[in-house]
Amino acid sequence: MAMEVNGVTYYTAAEVASEAGVSRQTLWRWRQDGSVPAGWKYQGRRVLFQAAELELVLQQAKRVVGNADRVRDGIYLDNAATTDPTIEVIESMSRALVAGGNASSAHSRGGIARAIVEGARESVAVLAGAATESVVFTSGGTEANNAALMQCIWTESPVRQLVTTSVEHSSILGMCERLSQSGVEVEYLPVQSDGIVNFSVLDGIDINSSTLVSVQSVNNETGVIQPIASIVDAVKSRGGIMHVDAAQAFGKIRLQFAESGIDLMTVTSHKIHGPQ
């Protein structure tokens, strides 16, 4: 609630942020970069805003949100790169933020947070055709891809050979370069004129239990869909380990991870209207 100090009406930072429809972190950032008034310190700690300052914050929010609205009203043709979150996703995230709590805490709020996380894990598992306990959350697709390839040096029986294609996502190709500098043998499969993996080259590679093969299910630049089932058969029949970057396939092509023979698969939410 607004408060009066020496006959002047002030609003708290929480009230101003709520009125502007932004987070307190956003309001803090605006104060730091000078986009809005810094406010007044009250009792040494609390930041208060006068009515005129509140109006300036509202104007800043209108400028920023107004620009966002104009972008959303336009024609957007880059969904292969990222998608806008749906209203259901935004509302779900808002509920999770309000619930708060540390999912590792033993108290009731921790239990609520755990339930939210585990519910999300189960939803991902159903969509990916995977066991719930096999779903691991990361910050995004790049970290997930990096973690998958780090099996080359993380495990007790590290992978000595890494096989991928020459048309993978940059998060894969960049990690391959780093791993090659760490002593991992990296081989790049060429693709045919139609973008499909050259199986004659794949068949000629000595694949064994110390080989990790990483192939993207759907190419992020060309849209080419690799015959993953055939690639998995060629790799697993010789004892290799199979990783599939399914970021562009997830939610669009039916995936059954548990039945596919794939050992590692990465997916990401922002390709299917989830959070970035």
PDB file of C-alpha atoms in Angstrom, residues 5-194:
ATOM      1  CA  VAL A   5       6.137  10.387   4.733  1.00  0.00           C
ATOM      2  CA  ASN A   6       6.042  14.032   5.791  1.00  0.00           C
ATOM      3  CA  GLY A   7       2.888  14.569   3.773  1.00  0.00           C
ATOM      4  CA  VAL A   8       4.305  13.026   0.563  1.00  0.00           C
ATOM      5  CA  THR A   9       2.873   9.830  -0.896  1.00  0.00           C
ATOM      6  CA  TYR A  10       5.399   7.133  -1.720  1.00  0.00           C
ATOM      7  CA  TYR A  11       5.164   3.688  -3.328  1.00  0.00           C
ATOM      8  CA  THR A  12       7.393   0.715  -2.584  1.00  0.00           C
ATOM      9  CA  ALA A  13       9.551  -0.896  -5.251  1.00  0.00           C
ATOM     10  CA  ALA A  14       7.332  -3.983  -5.153  1.00  0.00           C
ATOM     11  CA  GLU A  15       4.227  -1.861  -5.762  1.00  0.00           C
ATOM     12  CA  VAL A  16       5.875   0.047  -8.604  1.00  0.00           C
ATOM     13  CA  ALA A  17       7.102  -3.139 -10.293  1.00  0.00           C
ATOM     14  CA  SER A  18       3.663  -4.723  -9.951  1.00  0.00           C
ATOM     15  CA  GLU A  19       1.934  -1.642 -11.359  1.00  0.00           C
ATOM     16  CA  ALA A  20       4.354  -1.568 -14.292  1.00  0.00           C
ATOM     17  CA  GLY A  21       3.951  -5.284 -14.919  1.00  0.00           C
ATOM     18  CA  VAL A  22       7.665  -6.058 -14.591  1.00  0.00           C
ATOM     19  CA  SER A  23       9.790  -7.961 -12.115  1.00  0.00           C
ATOM     20  CA  ARG A  24      11.650  -6.244  -9.293  1.00  0.00           C
ATOM     21  CA  GLN A  25      14.876  -7.371 -10.972  1.00  0.00           C
ATOM     22  CA  THR A  26      13.874  -5.495 -14.135  1.00  0.00           C
ATOM     23  CA  LEU A  27      13.015  -2.420 -12.111  1.00  0.00           C
ATOM     24  CA  TRP A  28      16.388  -2.659 -10.351  1.00  0.00           C
ATOM     25  CA  ARG A  29      18.156  -2.912 -13.725  1.00  0.00           C
ATOM     26  CA  TRP A  30      16.315   0.143 -15.024  1.00  0.00           C
ATOM     27  CA  ARG A  31      17.306   2.074 -11.906  1.00  0.00           C
ATOM     28  CA  GLN A  32      20.934   1.055 -12.361  1.00  0.00           C
ATOM     29  CA  ASP A  33      21.160   2.100 -16.026  1.00  0.00           C
ATOM     30  CA  GLY A  34      19.289   5.355 -15.480  1.00  0.00           C
ATOM     31  CA  SER A  35      16.192   4.420 -17.477  1.00  0.00           C
ATOM     32  CA  VAL A  36      14.010   5.352 -14.485  1.00  0.00           C
ATOM     33  CA  PRO A  37      14.547   7.361 -11.284  1.00  0.00           C
ATOM     34  CA  ALA A  38      16.586   5.645  -8.597  1.00  0.00           C
ATOM     35  CA  GLY A  39      13.936   6.247  -5.941  1.00  0.00           C
ATOM     36  CA  TRP A  40      14.392   7.280  -2.345  1.00  0.00           C
ATOM     37  CA  LYS A  41      15.977   5.327   0.465  1.00  0.00           C
ATOM     38  CA  TYR A  42      13.736   4.995   3.498  1.00  0.00           C
ATOM     39  CA  GLN A  43      15.044   3.904   6.878  1.00  0.00           C
ATOM     40  CA  GLY A  44      18.371   3.107   5.272  1.00  0.00           C
ATOM     41  CA  ARG A  45      17.192   0.183   3.146  1.00  0.00           C
ATOM     42  CA  ARG A  46      13.757   0.464   1.626  1.00  0.00           C
ATOM     43  CA  VAL A  47      13.426   2.145  -1.780  1.00  0.00           C
ATOM     44  CA  LEU A  48      10.381   4.342  -2.283  1.00  0.00           C
ATOM     45  CA  PHE A  49       9.043   6.189  -5.324  1.00  0.00           C
ATOM     46  CA  GLN A  50       6.964   9.343  -5.506  1.00  0.00           C
ATOM     47  CA  ALA A  51       3.892   9.483  -7.749  1.00  0.00           C
ATOM     48  CA  ALA A  52       5.747  11.368 -10.499  1.00  0.00           C
ATOM     49  CA  GLU A  53       8.520   8.763 -10.419  1.00  0.00           C
ATOM     50  CA  LEU A  54       5.960   5.965 -10.613  1.00  0.00           C
ATOM     51  CA  GLU A  55       4.593   7.596 -13.764  1.00  0.00           C
ATOM     52  CA  LEU A  56       8.081   7.631 -15.306  1.00  0.00           C
ATOM     53  CA  VAL A  57       8.463   3.916 -14.562  1.00  0.00           C
ATOM     54  CA  LEU A  58       5.093   3.238 -16.182  1.00  0.00           C
ATOM     55  CA  GLN A  59       6.174   5.172 -19.259  1.00  0.00           C
ATOM     56  CA  GLN A  60       9.381   3.114 -19.462  1.00  0.00           C
ATOM     57  CA  ALA A  61       7.386  -0.109 -19.160  1.00  0.00           C
ATOM     58  CA  LYS A  62       5.009   1.070 -21.868  1.00  0.00           C
ATOM     59  CA  ARG A  63       7.920   1.807 -24.198  1.00  0.00           C
ATOM     60  CA  VAL A  64       9.498  -1.598 -23.643  1.00  0.00           C
ATOM     61  CA  VAL A  65       6.304  -3.656 -23.639  1.00  0.00           C
ATOM     62  CA  GLY A  66       4.914  -1.592 -26.499  1.00  0.00           C
ATOM     63  CA  ASN A  67       7.913  -2.503 -28.629  1.00  0.00           C
ATOM     64  CA  ALA A  68       7.493  -6.151 -27.681  1.00  0.00           C
ATOM     65  CA  ASP A  69       3.828  -6.010 -28.672  1.00  0.00           C
ATOM     66  CA  ARG A  70       4.722  -4.565 -32.057  1.00  0.00           C
ATOM     67  CA  VAL A  71       7.221  -7.376 -32.605  1.00  0.00           C
ATOM     68  CA  ARG A  72       4.643 -10.017 -31.677  1.00  0.00           C
ATOM     69  CA  ASP A  73       2.074  -8.417 -33.995  1.00  0.00           C
ATOM     70  CA  GLY A  74       4.452  -8.774 -36.947  1.00  0.00           C
ATOM     71  CA  ILE A  75       5.130 -11.803 -39.118  1.00  0.00           C
ATOM     72  CA  TYR A  76       7.753 -14.021 -37.497  1.00  0.00           C
ATOM     73  CA  LEU A  77       9.496 -16.561 -39.730  1.00  0.00           C
ATOM     74  CA  ASP A  78      12.331 -17.833 -37.521  1.00  0.00           C
ATOM     75  CA  ASN A  79      10.670 -20.553 -35.448  1.00  0.00           C
ATOM     76  CA  ALA A  80      13.470 -22.963 -36.335  1.00  0.00           C
ATOM     77  CA  ALA A  81      15.746 -20.758 -34.228  1.00  0.00           C
ATOM     78  CA  THR A  82      13.341 -20.155 -31.358  1.00  0.00           C
ATOM     79  CA  THR A  83       9.626 -19.899 -30.653  1.00  0.00           C
ATOM     80  CA  ASP A  84       7.558 -17.546 -28.518  1.00  0.00           C
ATOM     81  CA  PRO A  85       6.336 -19.128 -25.277  1.00  0.00           C
ATOM     82  CA  THR A  86       2.610 -19.809 -25.233  1.00  0.00           C
ATOM     83  CA  ILE A  87       0.338 -18.165 -22.665  1.00  0.00           C
ATOM     84  CA  GLU A  88      -0.020 -21.569 -20.953  1.00  0.00           C
ATOM     85  CA  VAL A  89       3.766 -21.766 -20.548  1.00  0.00           C
ATOM     86  CA  ILE A  90       3.979 -18.219 -19.204  1.00  0.00           C
ATOM     87  CA  GLU A  91       1.193 -18.889 -16.706  1.00  0.00           C
ATOM     88  CA  SER A  92       2.805 -22.162 -15.615  1.00  0.00           C
ATOM     89  CA  MET A  93       6.152 -20.441 -15.076  1.00  0.00           C
ATOM     90  CA  SER A  94       4.437 -17.663 -13.117  1.00  0.00           C
ATOM     91  CA  ARG A  95       2.802 -20.211 -10.822  1.00  0.00           C
ATOM     92  CA  ALA A  96       6.171 -21.870 -10.253  1.00  0.00           C
ATOM     93  CA  LEU A  97       7.806 -18.528  -9.434  1.00  0.00           C
ATOM     94  CA  VAL A  98       5.054 -17.625  -6.991  1.00  0.00           C
ATOM     95  CA  ALA A  99       5.292 -21.031  -5.304  1.00  0.00           C
ATOM     96  CA  GLY A 100       9.005 -20.417  -4.731  1.00  0.00           C
ATOM     97  CA  GLY A 101      10.987 -22.737  -2.521  1.00  0.00           C
ATOM     98  CA  ASN A 102      14.120 -24.799  -2.991  1.00  0.00           C
ATOM     99  CA  ALA A 103      13.282 -28.243  -4.374  1.00  0.00           C
ATOM    100  CA  SER A 104      16.071 -29.713  -2.220  1.00  0.00           C
ATOM    101  CA  SER A 105      14.628 -28.351   1.031  1.00  0.00           C
ATOM    102  CA  ALA A 106      12.752 -30.626   3.438  1.00  0.00           C
ATOM    103  CA  HIS A 107      10.081 -28.081   4.411  1.00  0.00           C
ATOM    104  CA  SER A 108       6.647 -27.709   2.790  1.00  0.00           C
ATOM    105  CA  ARG A 109       7.649 -25.083   0.232  1.00  0.00           C
ATOM    106  CA  GLY A 110      10.507 -27.314  -0.832  1.00  0.00           C
ATOM    107  CA  GLY A 111       7.985 -30.105  -1.303  1.00  0.00           C
ATOM    108  CA  ILE A 112       5.859 -27.875  -3.532  1.00  0.00           C
ATOM    109  CA  ALA A 113       8.897 -26.970  -5.631  1.00  0.00           C
ATOM    110  CA  ARG A 114       9.866 -30.651  -5.916  1.00  0.00           C
ATOM    111  CA  ALA A 115       6.376 -31.537  -7.086  1.00  0.00           C
ATOM    112  CA  ILE A 116       6.571 -28.876  -9.807  1.00  0.00           C
ATOM    113  CA  VAL A 117       9.961 -30.111 -11.003  1.00  0.00           C
ATOM    114  CA  GLU A 118       8.933 -33.767 -10.988  1.00  0.00           C
ATOM    115  CA  GLY A 119       5.686 -32.971 -12.791  1.00  0.00           C
ATOM    116  CA  ALA A 120       7.684 -31.235 -15.498  1.00  0.00           C
ATOM    117  CA  ARG A 121      10.093 -34.178 -15.679  1.00  0.00           C
ATOM    118  CA  GLU A 122       7.198 -36.585 -16.174  1.00  0.00           C
ATOM    119  CA  SER A 123       5.709 -34.424 -18.954  1.00  0.00           C
ATOM    120  CA  VAL A 124       9.016 -34.351 -20.826  1.00  0.00           C
ATOM    121  CA  ALA A 125       9.398 -38.107 -20.406  1.00  0.00           C
ATOM    122  CA  VAL A 126       5.960 -38.784 -21.884  1.00  0.00           C
ATOM    123  CA  LEU A 127       6.651 -36.573 -24.903  1.00  0.00           C
ATOM    124  CA  ALA A 128      10.078 -38.155 -25.471  1.00  0.00           C
ATOM    125  CA  GLY A 129       8.930 -41.729 -24.888  1.00  0.00           C
ATOM    126  CA  ALA A 130      11.408 -42.096 -22.036  1.00  0.00           C
ATOM    127  CA  ALA A 131      11.440 -43.313 -18.452  1.00  0.00           C
ATOM    128  CA  THR A 132      10.865 -40.405 -16.063  1.00  0.00           C
ATOM    129  CA  GLU A 133      14.050 -41.104 -14.121  1.00  0.00           C
ATOM    130  CA  SER A 134      16.141 -40.803 -17.300  1.00  0.00           C
ATOM    131  CA  VAL A 135      15.223 -37.122 -17.828  1.00  0.00           C
ATOM    132  CA  VAL A 136      17.956 -34.696 -16.712  1.00  0.00           C
ATOM    133  CA  PHE A 137      17.383 -30.940 -16.792  1.00  0.00           C
ATOM    134  CA  THR A 138      20.084 -28.543 -17.981  1.00  0.00           C
ATOM    135  CA  SER A 139      20.080 -24.838 -18.821  1.00  0.00           C
ATOM    136  CA  GLY A 140      19.424 -25.571 -22.504  1.00  0.00           C
ATOM    137  CA  GLY A 141      20.264 -27.518 -25.631  1.00  0.00           C
ATOM    138  CA  THR A 142      23.875 -26.396 -25.885  1.00  0.00           C
ATOM    139  CA  GLU A 143      24.706 -27.498 -22.344  1.00  0.00           C
ATOM    140  CA  ALA A 144      22.880 -30.785 -22.919  1.00  0.00           C
ATOM    141  CA  ASN A 145      24.849 -31.458 -26.112  1.00  0.00           C
ATOM    142  CA  ASN A 146      28.100 -30.571 -24.388  1.00  0.00           C
ATOM    143  CA  ALA A 147      27.302 -32.849 -21.452  1.00  0.00           C
ATOM    144  CA  ALA A 148      26.500 -35.742 -23.793  1.00  0.00           C
ATOM    145  CA  LEU A 149      29.816 -35.437 -25.610  1.00  0.00           C
ATOM    146  CA  MET A 150      31.736 -35.016 -22.368  1.00  0.00           C
ATOM    147  CA  GLN A 151      31.167 -38.746 -21.835  1.00  0.00           C
ATOM    148  CA  CYS A 152      34.370 -38.947 -23.849  1.00  0.00           C
ATOM    149  CA  ILE A 153      36.394 -37.835 -20.844  1.00  0.00           C
ATOM    150  CA  TRP A 154      34.026 -37.903 -17.839  1.00  0.00           C
ATOM    151  CA  THR A 155      33.318 -41.617 -17.441  1.00  0.00           C
ATOM    152  CA  GLU A 156      35.473 -44.261 -15.780  1.00  0.00           C
ATOM    153  CA  SER A 157      35.830 -45.974 -19.165  1.00  0.00           C
ATOM    154  CA  PRO A 158      36.151 -42.910 -21.380  1.00  0.00           C
ATOM    155  CA  VAL A 159      35.245 -42.918 -25.033  1.00  0.00           C
ATOM    156  CA  ARG A 160      38.339 -42.850 -27.249  1.00  0.00           C
ATOM    157  CA  GLN A 161      36.641 -42.172 -30.554  1.00  0.00           C
ATOM    158  CA  LEU A 162      33.958 -39.622 -31.425  1.00  0.00           C
ATOM    159  CA  VAL A 163      32.110 -39.839 -34.733  1.00  0.00           C
ATOM    160  CA  THR A 164      29.783 -37.090 -35.927  1.00  0.00           C
ATOM    161  CA  THR A 165      28.741 -35.440 -39.182  1.00  0.00           C
ATOM    162  CA  SER A 166      30.103 -32.366 -40.897  1.00  0.00           C
ATOM    163  CA  VAL A 167      26.690 -30.630 -40.710  1.00  0.00           C
ATOM    164  CA  GLU A 168      25.975 -30.750 -36.989  1.00  0.00           C
ATOM    165  CA  HIS A 169      24.886 -27.846 -34.795  1.00  0.00           C
ATOM    166  CA  SER A 170      27.691 -25.538 -33.694  1.00  0.00           C
ATOM    167  CA  SER A 171      27.337 -26.733 -30.083  1.00  0.00           C
ATOM    168  CA  ILE A 172      28.402 -30.200 -31.255  1.00  0.00           C
ATOM    169  CA  LEU A 173      31.114 -29.137 -33.693  1.00  0.00           C
ATOM    170  CA  GLY A 174      32.646 -26.738 -31.157  1.00  0.00           C
ATOM    171  CA  MET A 175      32.839 -29.444 -28.498  1.00  0.00           C
ATOM    172  CA  CYS A 176      34.301 -31.904 -31.018  1.00  0.00           C
ATOM    173  CA  GLU A 177      37.108 -29.465 -31.694  1.00  0.00           C
ATOM    174  CA  ARG A 178      37.818 -29.077 -27.979  1.00  0.00           C
ATOM    175  CA  LEU A 179      37.762 -32.830 -27.383  1.00  0.00           C
ATOM    176  CA  SER A 180      40.130 -33.452 -30.294  1.00  0.00           C
ATOM    177  CA  GLN A 181      42.595 -31.148 -28.559  1.00  0.00           C
ATOM    178  CA  SER A 182      42.205 -33.342 -25.451  1.00  0.00           C
ATOM    179  CA  GLY A 183      43.335 -36.456 -27.291  1.00  0.00           C
ATOM    180  CA  VAL A 184      39.958 -37.818 -28.425  1.00  0.00           C
ATOM    181  CA  GLU A 185      39.964 -39.146 -31.987  1.00  0.00           C
ATOM    182  CA  VAL A 186      37.221 -37.278 -33.884  1.00  0.00           C
ATOM    183  CA  GLU A 187      35.924 -38.393 -37.284  1.00  0.00           C
ATOM    184  CA  TYR A 188      33.451 -36.411 -39.389  1.00  0.00           C
ATOM    185  CA  LEU A 189      30.973 -38.273 -41.567  1.00  0.00           C
ATOM    186  CA  PRO A 190      30.267 -36.588 -44.909  1.00  0.00           C
ATOM    187  CA  VAL A 191      26.689 -36.232 -46.140  1.00  0.00           C
ATOM    188  CA  GLN A 192      25.351 -36.894 -49.623  1.00  0.00           C
ATOM    189  CA  SER A 193      23.889 -34.244 -51.924  1.00  0.00           C
ATOM    190  CA  ASP A 194      20.505 -34.742 -50.219  1.00  0.00           C
TER     191      ASP A 194
END
